[in-house]
XYZ file of C-alpha atoms in Angstrom:
519
model
C 16.486 -54.920 -62.266
C 16.855 -51.488 -63.882
C 15.147 -48.419 -62.493
C 12.632 -48.361 -65.318
C 11.561 -51.853 -64.358
C 11.144 -51.443 -60.661
C 10.699 -47.736 -60.083
C 7.464 -48.300 -58.216
C 8.875 -51.086 -56.113
C 12.012 -49.338 -55.037
C 11.345 -45.632 -54.770
C 10.683 -46.197 -51.070
C 14.413 -45.994 -50.484
C 15.217 -43.609 -53.255
C 14.559 -40.334 -51.541
C 16.952 -40.350 -48.710
C 19.773 -41.944 -50.548
C 23.473 -41.395 -50.397
C 26.147 -43.785 -49.484
C 29.127 -44.971 -47.486
C 30.381 -48.082 -45.752
C 28.091 -50.201 -43.606
C 27.478 -49.529 -39.919
C 30.052 -51.214 -37.738
C 28.113 -52.480 -34.749
C 25.327 -50.531 -33.070
C 24.837 -47.023 -34.363
C 25.426 -44.075 -32.055
C 22.294 -43.179 -30.138
C 20.405 -40.231 -31.521
C 20.218 -37.093 -29.515
C 23.416 -35.163 -30.070
C 23.755 -32.821 -33.000
C 26.976 -34.494 -34.091
C 25.716 -38.089 -33.913
C 24.980 -40.185 -36.978
C 21.279 -40.771 -37.440
C 20.754 -44.261 -38.887
C 17.560 -45.023 -40.787
C 16.524 -48.562 -41.678
C 14.876 -48.724 -45.111
C 13.152 -51.657 -46.744
C 14.368 -51.102 -50.316
C 17.473 -49.901 -52.085
C 17.716 -47.417 -54.946
C 19.302 -48.070 -58.341
C 20.878 -44.654 -58.863
C 20.881 -41.116 -57.503
C 19.901 -39.258 -60.650
C 16.726 -37.144 -60.598
C 16.595 -37.305 -64.399
C 16.193 -41.077 -64.043
C 13.417 -40.784 -61.490
C 15.224 -40.443 -58.183
C 12.988 -38.579 -55.710
C 10.980 -37.022 -58.534
C 8.142 -36.086 -56.191
C 10.384 -34.223 -53.764
C 11.602 -35.005 -50.283
C 15.186 -35.811 -51.207
C 17.866 -34.831 -48.722
C 20.417 -34.334 -51.507
C 18.453 -32.462 -54.145
C 16.055 -29.533 -54.227
C 13.333 -28.830 -56.757
C 12.022 -25.493 -57.909
C 9.067 -26.131 -55.598
C 8.588 -28.225 -52.467
C 5.593 -29.604 -50.611
C 4.622 -28.420 -47.167
C 3.194 -30.915 -44.652
C -0.324 -29.923 -45.775
C 0.745 -30.866 -49.348
C 0.587 -27.265 -50.550
C 3.365 -26.195 -52.897
C 5.949 -23.686 -51.701
C 8.881 -22.078 -53.520
C 12.161 -23.866 -52.921
C 14.905 -23.119 -55.459
C 12.372 -20.732 -56.954
C 12.116 -17.403 -55.167
C 8.338 -17.205 -55.639
C 5.467 -19.136 -57.245
C 5.731 -19.200 -61.037
C 3.983 -16.874 -63.481
C 1.799 -18.432 -66.182
C 0.704 -17.011 -69.510
C -3.053 -16.559 -70.129
C -3.176 -19.642 -72.365
C -1.356 -21.747 -69.746
C 1.347 -22.779 -72.187
C 4.223 -20.711 -70.780
C 5.320 -21.003 -67.140
C 8.176 -18.883 -65.834
C 10.208 -19.310 -62.638
C 12.655 -16.915 -61.008
C 15.432 -18.582 -59.016
C 16.438 -17.860 -55.441
C 19.692 -15.902 -55.215
C 22.888 -17.241 -53.712
C 22.186 -21.004 -53.932
C 25.195 -23.223 -54.525
C 25.698 -26.862 -55.378
C 27.611 -29.041 -52.934
C 30.781 -28.585 -54.974
C 30.540 -24.793 -54.729
C 29.163 -24.037 -58.177
C 26.394 -21.421 -58.198
C 22.921 -22.538 -59.250
C 21.699 -20.876 -62.474
C 18.736 -21.208 -64.800
C 20.994 -23.175 -67.154
C 21.140 -25.988 -64.587
C 17.345 -26.117 -64.462
C 17.062 -26.160 -68.236
C 19.723 -28.855 -68.445
C 17.918 -31.065 -65.920
C 14.601 -31.071 -67.743
C 16.085 -31.147 -71.233
C 18.178 -34.183 -70.322
C 15.200 -35.937 -68.740
C 13.183 -35.445 -71.953
C 15.988 -36.483 -74.306
C 15.080 -39.910 -75.774
C 18.733 -40.911 -75.435
C 18.396 -40.641 -71.658
C 15.601 -43.221 -71.680
C 14.243 -41.848 -68.420
C 11.425 -43.953 -66.939
C 9.634 -40.757 -65.847
C 9.868 -38.868 -69.139
C 6.189 -39.541 -69.828
C 5.250 -37.453 -66.790
C 6.867 -34.446 -68.458
C 5.740 -35.085 -72.031
C 3.676 -31.878 -72.088
C 6.919 -29.875 -72.037
C 8.023 -28.586 -75.433
C 11.115 -26.758 -74.205
C 12.816 -25.448 -71.064
C 15.119 -22.490 -71.591
C 17.254 -20.151 -69.504
C 16.312 -16.546 -70.241
C 19.043 -15.236 -67.972
C 20.923 -16.550 -64.919
C 17.850 -16.470 -62.695
C 14.921 -16.861 -65.112
C 13.813 -20.205 -66.535
C 10.872 -20.620 -68.910
C 8.816 -23.763 -69.533
C 7.064 -23.847 -72.905
C 4.283 -26.438 -73.053
C 2.696 -28.265 -75.977
C -0.669 -27.858 -74.269
C -1.864 -26.653 -70.866
C -0.835 -29.191 -68.238
C -2.465 -28.683 -64.848
C 0.079 -30.711 -62.783
C 3.128 -28.931 -64.268
C 3.976 -26.920 -61.141
C 3.588 -30.041 -58.995
C 6.074 -31.799 -61.252
C 8.706 -29.150 -60.491
C 9.532 -30.815 -57.181
C 12.026 -32.751 -59.326
C 15.598 -32.340 -58.048
C 17.881 -30.050 -60.050
C 21.315 -31.290 -61.125
C 24.260 -29.200 -62.316
C 24.692 -28.512 -66.011
C 26.801 -31.289 -67.460
C 25.222 -34.038 -65.346
C 25.935 -36.152 -62.299
C 29.077 -38.143 -61.652
C 27.638 -41.519 -60.520
C 30.503 -41.830 -58.060
C 29.814 -38.457 -56.463
C 26.344 -37.047 -57.125
C 25.973 -33.338 -56.464
C 22.831 -31.401 -55.583
C 21.881 -28.316 -53.611
C 20.072 -30.082 -50.755
C 20.629 -30.000 -46.984
C 22.821 -33.120 -47.148
C 25.639 -34.039 -49.501
C 26.852 -37.411 -50.679
C 29.688 -39.198 -48.875
C 29.722 -42.791 -50.113
C 27.660 -45.773 -51.156
C 28.202 -49.419 -50.305
C 25.740 -51.251 -52.565
C 23.470 -53.642 -50.730
C 24.482 -52.168 -47.388
C 24.113 -48.459 -46.807
C 24.662 -44.882 -47.882
C 26.052 -42.023 -45.858
C 25.305 -38.312 -46.061
C 26.809 -35.334 -44.314
C 25.233 -31.987 -43.497
C 25.529 -29.158 -46.007
C 26.704 -26.415 -43.671
C 26.091 -23.794 -46.361
C 22.517 -24.844 -47.100
C 20.316 -21.873 -47.947
C 17.648 -23.162 -45.579
C 20.087 -23.372 -42.654
C 22.621 -25.982 -41.580
C 21.004 -29.224 -40.327
C 21.301 -30.089 -36.631
C 21.815 -33.766 -37.495
C 25.274 -33.759 -39.016
C 25.497 -37.283 -40.408
C 22.826 -39.561 -41.844
C 23.220 -43.256 -42.620
C 20.658 -45.010 -44.791
C 20.960 -48.701 -44.013
C 19.195 -51.154 -46.299
C 17.425 -54.045 -44.603
C 14.966 -55.493 -47.074
C 13.438 -58.046 -44.704
C 10.836 -56.537 -42.354
C 11.763 -58.766 -39.432
C 15.460 -58.008 -39.813
C 14.706 -54.284 -39.844
C 12.634 -54.591 -36.682
C 15.315 -56.652 -34.924
C 18.079 -54.216 -35.806
C 15.997 -51.308 -34.570
C 15.362 -53.092 -31.276
C 19.088 -53.852 -30.969
C 19.938 -50.154 -31.256
C 21.529 -50.362 -34.698
C 18.908 -48.027 -36.175
C 17.614 -44.727 -34.874
C 14.514 -44.963 -37.030
C 12.862 -47.415 -39.384
C 9.828 -47.869 -41.595
C 7.959 -50.978 -40.453
C 4.710 -52.847 -41.144
C 2.048 -52.136 -38.474
C 2.351 -55.488 -36.701
C 6.141 -55.320 -36.562
C 5.930 -51.840 -35.026
C 3.672 -52.867 -32.135
C 6.605 -54.139 -30.068
C 7.916 -50.557 -29.867
C 4.712 -48.907 -28.641
C 5.661 -49.102 -24.969
C 9.419 -48.861 -25.366
C 10.934 -45.985 -23.411
C 12.579 -43.345 -25.572
C 10.846 -44.584 -28.718
C 7.855 -43.142 -30.543
C 5.633 -44.801 -33.135
C 4.119 -42.547 -35.828
C 1.112 -43.802 -37.819
C 0.815 -41.525 -40.808
C -2.168 -41.287 -43.161
C -1.401 -42.165 -46.752
C -2.830 -42.653 -50.216
C -0.708 -45.804 -50.465
C -2.689 -48.890 -51.436
C -2.030 -52.575 -51.820
C -3.887 -54.332 -54.578
C -3.754 -57.284 -56.922
C -2.761 -56.671 -60.524
C -4.340 -59.182 -62.901
C -2.772 -60.268 -66.216
C -5.518 -59.417 -68.690
C -4.397 -61.774 -71.466
C -4.520 -64.939 -69.376
C -7.692 -67.035 -69.635
C -8.449 -67.223 -65.912
C -7.462 -63.754 -64.692
C -8.629 -62.251 -67.988
C -12.197 -63.426 -67.261
C -14.265 -60.566 -65.813
C -16.495 -62.967 -63.866
C -13.457 -64.422 -62.090
C -12.149 -60.980 -61.190
C -15.536 -59.760 -59.958
C -16.079 -62.892 -57.894
C -12.612 -62.607 -56.423
C -13.354 -59.014 -55.438
C -16.566 -60.074 -53.686
C -14.816 -62.899 -51.835
C -12.129 -60.760 -50.212
C -12.570 -59.851 -46.538
C -10.965 -56.416 -46.504
C -12.109 -55.547 -43.003
C -10.372 -58.616 -41.597
C -7.182 -57.519 -43.357
C -7.396 -54.069 -41.783
C -8.178 -55.452 -38.336
C -5.554 -58.203 -38.272
C -2.815 -57.751 -40.879
C -2.725 -53.955 -40.535
C -3.511 -54.009 -36.815
C -6.066 -51.283 -37.495
C -3.579 -49.012 -39.290
C -5.454 -48.588 -42.550
C -8.803 -48.855 -44.292
C -10.464 -50.980 -47.001
C -9.658 -49.998 -50.594
C -11.838 -50.307 -53.687
C -10.024 -48.085 -56.178
C -6.751 -46.249 -56.853
C -7.738 -42.908 -55.298
C -8.235 -42.648 -51.558
C -11.633 -41.517 -50.212
C -9.693 -38.889 -48.246
C -8.736 -37.106 -51.497
C -11.032 -34.675 -53.274
C -10.601 -36.475 -56.619
C -12.206 -39.659 -55.257
C -15.370 -40.922 -56.942
C -17.749 -41.875 -54.076
C -19.437 -44.436 -56.330
C -16.227 -46.469 -56.237
C -16.877 -48.365 -53.045
C -18.033 -51.740 -51.801
C -18.674 -53.912 -48.790
C -15.574 -54.375 -46.649
C -16.991 -57.769 -45.713
C -17.222 -60.582 -48.304
C -20.357 -61.600 -50.194
C -19.425 -65.140 -51.137
C -22.932 -66.188 -52.145
C -22.996 -63.499 -54.810
C -19.451 -64.412 -55.837
C -20.424 -68.059 -56.289
C -23.487 -67.028 -58.295
C -21.378 -64.957 -60.676
C -19.029 -67.872 -61.278
C -21.877 -70.329 -61.799
C -23.538 -68.046 -64.338
C -20.242 -67.608 -66.197
C -19.806 -71.371 -66.516
C -17.188 -71.899 -63.826
C -18.516 -75.068 -62.181
C -17.311 -76.455 -58.866
C -15.312 -79.679 -59.201
C -14.937 -82.559 -56.795
C -11.603 -81.159 -55.630
C -13.282 -77.912 -54.576
C -11.821 -75.942 -57.489
C -14.000 -74.580 -60.276
C -13.364 -75.279 -63.936
C -14.695 -74.138 -67.297
C -14.159 -75.967 -70.592
C -11.473 -78.068 -68.937
C -9.611 -75.044 -67.532
C -9.196 -74.937 -63.751
C -9.897 -71.615 -62.015
C -6.379 -71.394 -60.666
C -3.643 -68.763 -60.810
C -0.422 -67.800 -59.068
C -0.266 -64.684 -56.884
C 3.263 -63.334 -56.555
C 4.607 -61.067 -53.833
C 8.099 -59.819 -52.859
C 9.461 -62.415 -50.458
C 10.907 -60.005 -47.885
C 7.685 -57.992 -47.558
C 5.794 -59.524 -44.644
C 2.744 -57.330 -45.187
C 2.266 -58.382 -48.803
C 2.890 -61.988 -47.846
C 0.090 -61.896 -45.288
C -2.227 -60.206 -47.775
C -1.432 -62.871 -50.357
C -2.160 -65.674 -47.905
C -5.395 -64.037 -46.760
C -6.720 -63.497 -50.289
C -5.810 -67.063 -51.250
C -7.779 -68.329 -48.258
C -10.766 -66.123 -49.149
C -10.681 -67.225 -52.793
C -10.632 -70.896 -51.856
C -14.037 -70.473 -50.197
C -15.630 -69.720 -53.584
C -13.720 -72.360 -55.548
C -10.786 -70.342 -56.857
C -7.322 -71.780 -56.361
C -4.813 -69.006 -55.713
C -1.220 -70.069 -55.154
C 0.859 -67.451 -53.276
C 4.517 -67.353 -54.249
C 7.186 -65.170 -52.649
C 9.994 -64.151 -55.011
C 12.617 -61.475 -55.399
C 11.901 -58.645 -57.826
C 14.213 -60.001 -60.517
C 12.174 -63.206 -60.594
C 8.830 -61.412 -60.402
C 9.283 -59.036 -63.304
C 9.464 -61.456 -66.250
C 6.341 -63.253 -65.008
C 3.992 -60.285 -64.562
C 2.244 -60.758 -67.902
C 1.174 -64.248 -66.818
C 0.931 -64.235 -63.017
C -0.978 -61.918 -60.702
C 1.025 -59.731 -58.333
C 0.374 -57.838 -55.114
C 1.517 -54.318 -55.914
C 1.733 -51.050 -54.044
C 1.149 -47.584 -55.471
C -0.849 -44.485 -54.645
C -0.413 -40.715 -54.510
C -2.187 -37.906 -52.640
C -1.196 -35.448 -55.366
C -2.802 -34.953 -58.765
C -4.686 -38.019 -60.162
C -2.517 -37.844 -63.283
C 0.231 -39.224 -61.044
C 0.690 -42.979 -61.586
C -2.744 -43.634 -63.080
C -1.675 -42.635 -66.575
C 1.267 -45.035 -66.519
C -0.658 -47.839 -64.832
C -3.713 -47.870 -67.088
C -2.950 -46.149 -70.399
C -2.495 -48.690 -73.180
C 0.724 -47.012 -74.363
C 2.395 -48.296 -71.190
C 1.430 -51.959 -71.621
C 4.203 -54.178 -70.340
C 6.608 -51.342 -69.573
C 8.132 -52.800 -66.453
C 5.977 -52.175 -63.397
C 3.765 -49.771 -65.345
C 0.669 -51.560 -66.739
C 2.323 -54.974 -66.384
C -1.000 -56.751 -66.934
C -1.399 -55.363 -70.477
C -4.684 -53.570 -69.819
C -5.988 -51.712 -72.885
C -9.209 -49.719 -73.108
C -9.603 -46.849 -75.631
C -12.207 -45.168 -73.420
C -9.832 -45.155 -70.452
C -7.020 -43.887 -72.681
C -9.184 -40.954 -73.747
C -10.202 -40.106 -70.174
C -6.602 -40.158 -68.984
C -5.533 -37.976 -71.904
C -8.342 -35.513 -71.187
C -7.394 -35.363 -67.509
C -3.763 -34.742 -68.420
C -4.281 -32.154 -71.154
C -7.304 -30.116 -70.080
C -6.904 -26.819 -68.251
C -10.541 -26.910 -67.088
C -10.804 -28.236 -63.529
C -14.405 -29.395 -64.003
C -13.496 -31.325 -67.146
C -10.588 -32.971 -65.371
C -12.762 -33.879 -62.389
C -15.323 -35.599 -64.625
C -12.626 -37.433 -66.562
C -11.092 -38.918 -63.424
C -14.528 -39.676 -61.951
C -15.410 -41.693 -65.052
C -11.978 -43.313 -65.152
C -12.310 -44.606 -61.591
C -15.742 -46.091 -62.315
C -14.521 -48.047 -65.341
C -11.456 -49.388 -63.524
C -13.711 -50.473 -60.658
C -16.429 -52.016 -62.837
C -13.892 -53.987 -64.860
C -11.924 -54.990 -61.749
C -8.671 -54.321 -63.564
C -7.131 -54.618 -60.111
C -8.676 -55.849 -56.897
C -7.791 -53.140 -54.422
C -7.404 -54.421 -50.875
C -6.331 -51.778 -48.366
C -5.051 -48.252 -47.936
C -2.211 -48.186 -45.427
C -1.166 -45.962 -42.630
C 2.594 -45.754 -42.850
C 4.293 -46.669 -39.624
C 7.577 -45.080 -38.577
C 9.447 -45.880 -35.394
C 11.865 -43.203 -34.127
C 14.248 -43.447 -31.192
C 15.068 -40.344 -29.176
C 13.307 -37.082 -28.487
C 13.102 -34.871 -31.574
C 11.436 -31.586 -32.347
C 10.382 -30.631 -35.864
C 8.748 -33.908 -36.909
C 5.733 -32.985 -39.045
C 3.729 -35.922 -40.460
C 1.941 -35.357 -43.732
C -0.244 -37.495 -46.012
C 2.179 -39.928 -47.586
C 2.426 -41.229 -51.119
C 3.447 -44.805 -51.782
C 7.080 -43.674 -51.989
C 7.134 -42.598 -48.367
C 10.854 -42.300 -47.885
C 10.553 -39.761 -50.681
C 8.462 -37.098 -49.046
C 7.642 -39.198 -45.999
C 8.326 -38.491 -42.340
C 12.042 -38.010 -43.013
C 11.585 -35.379 -45.737
C 12.281 -32.600 -43.195
C 15.067 -34.401 -41.346
C 17.282 -31.370 -41.887
C 15.007 -29.340 -39.616
C 14.788 -31.910 -36.791
C 16.416 -30.802 -33.548
C 17.103 -32.713 -30.331
C 14.336 -32.314 -27.758
C 14.938 -30.444 -24.538
């Protein structure tokens, strides 16, 4: 499927991407500066173009943004030489570029490259799936070689955060040989297999100690775990249960990293069963979230009740619930709404059975277990949920009719993701608002949060937004994850942060260029 259709599903691999031929046999063991470092990823990217959404939130090894995020999530100048200057009305933001930066092909970075990147992203002809995130921008212009000015239609609080987007050279990217300014440059790409990067010895931040990086794609969790155990990978992202086998393995370390990444069930709002609020509320009450955390996540996570983690300052504390099920109350809700229990144990109303399909990506063992667990919980209150594992190409055309276990979440500004997931203008746009949710009140709150320069106004807007989404059970949120990384070898410079859903983009490997062999 195209990037616009599965951006959320596949960005996991997008950040670290570049390509070459597949690994031939076990990869060289990590530890020497000249060895290839092989990372096993669970998804593959569609392209390597920042203007089409590749690594938009930073963390790419190939591209740099004007700003970058530190491990504490604070923003630091990257291609910019200093934080930007803003006009009093907040509608003009000016950056000064770092001197002496060059693209991988030797061309010097100038303000024209920055202007080109954003102008191309916003051009309707580009059809970028992330253009909506930058819609507040009226114009980006180069004032001289080192000065770039953003002119906004209205104040946009997250603008500086959005400038983690990778900068491409004026004239665009050759798909066969993408060029950035990052610590690693592109070597080759074998689709469906792997990508290879090599160190940028002239990188302005210093030449990386790890000279070669291979990004090997292994979509099945069990395959990824097996290849890591066999020595083919030096690191991998794994589900918590799959990572347990490595906890006591000599020379291997398991990192459990806090995240704002959730798993939840998206409901098609136009279908008679999942479109019934009583069904959705009862389903929410029936789910045993604590059991999911304890068993499926092996303790590496927490119950979820909304799209913003309780660990983030934007969280509305009223959006909560009981991590244990209340099936008596769930049954009462269904009875009162006319969903009566049949002889087969499944409820029905006006001849319609309370049954629906719950899709999940077949190679994702975590989502599969969540789907099976929720189906079992739902059965206890008379709802028939039929889990079905499919590939993404089969899932996408069915999202308007069948429920889906999805993963999203960001520790950054609440404008991130929530606008696309719940604003009515995004109904049915691929993996953004696939359930066709439409609520004018929510639209207004999201617009206020996006356009206001007043922090208190924004806070109230997102507080109210979370409450409505929770009360209407637009999704049933299940769990927030801890991301689990397994790394072979002794490395210095590993600095875990709070991850977003796209944790290969800005995840543990975001600072791979600064890792050094341990002593």
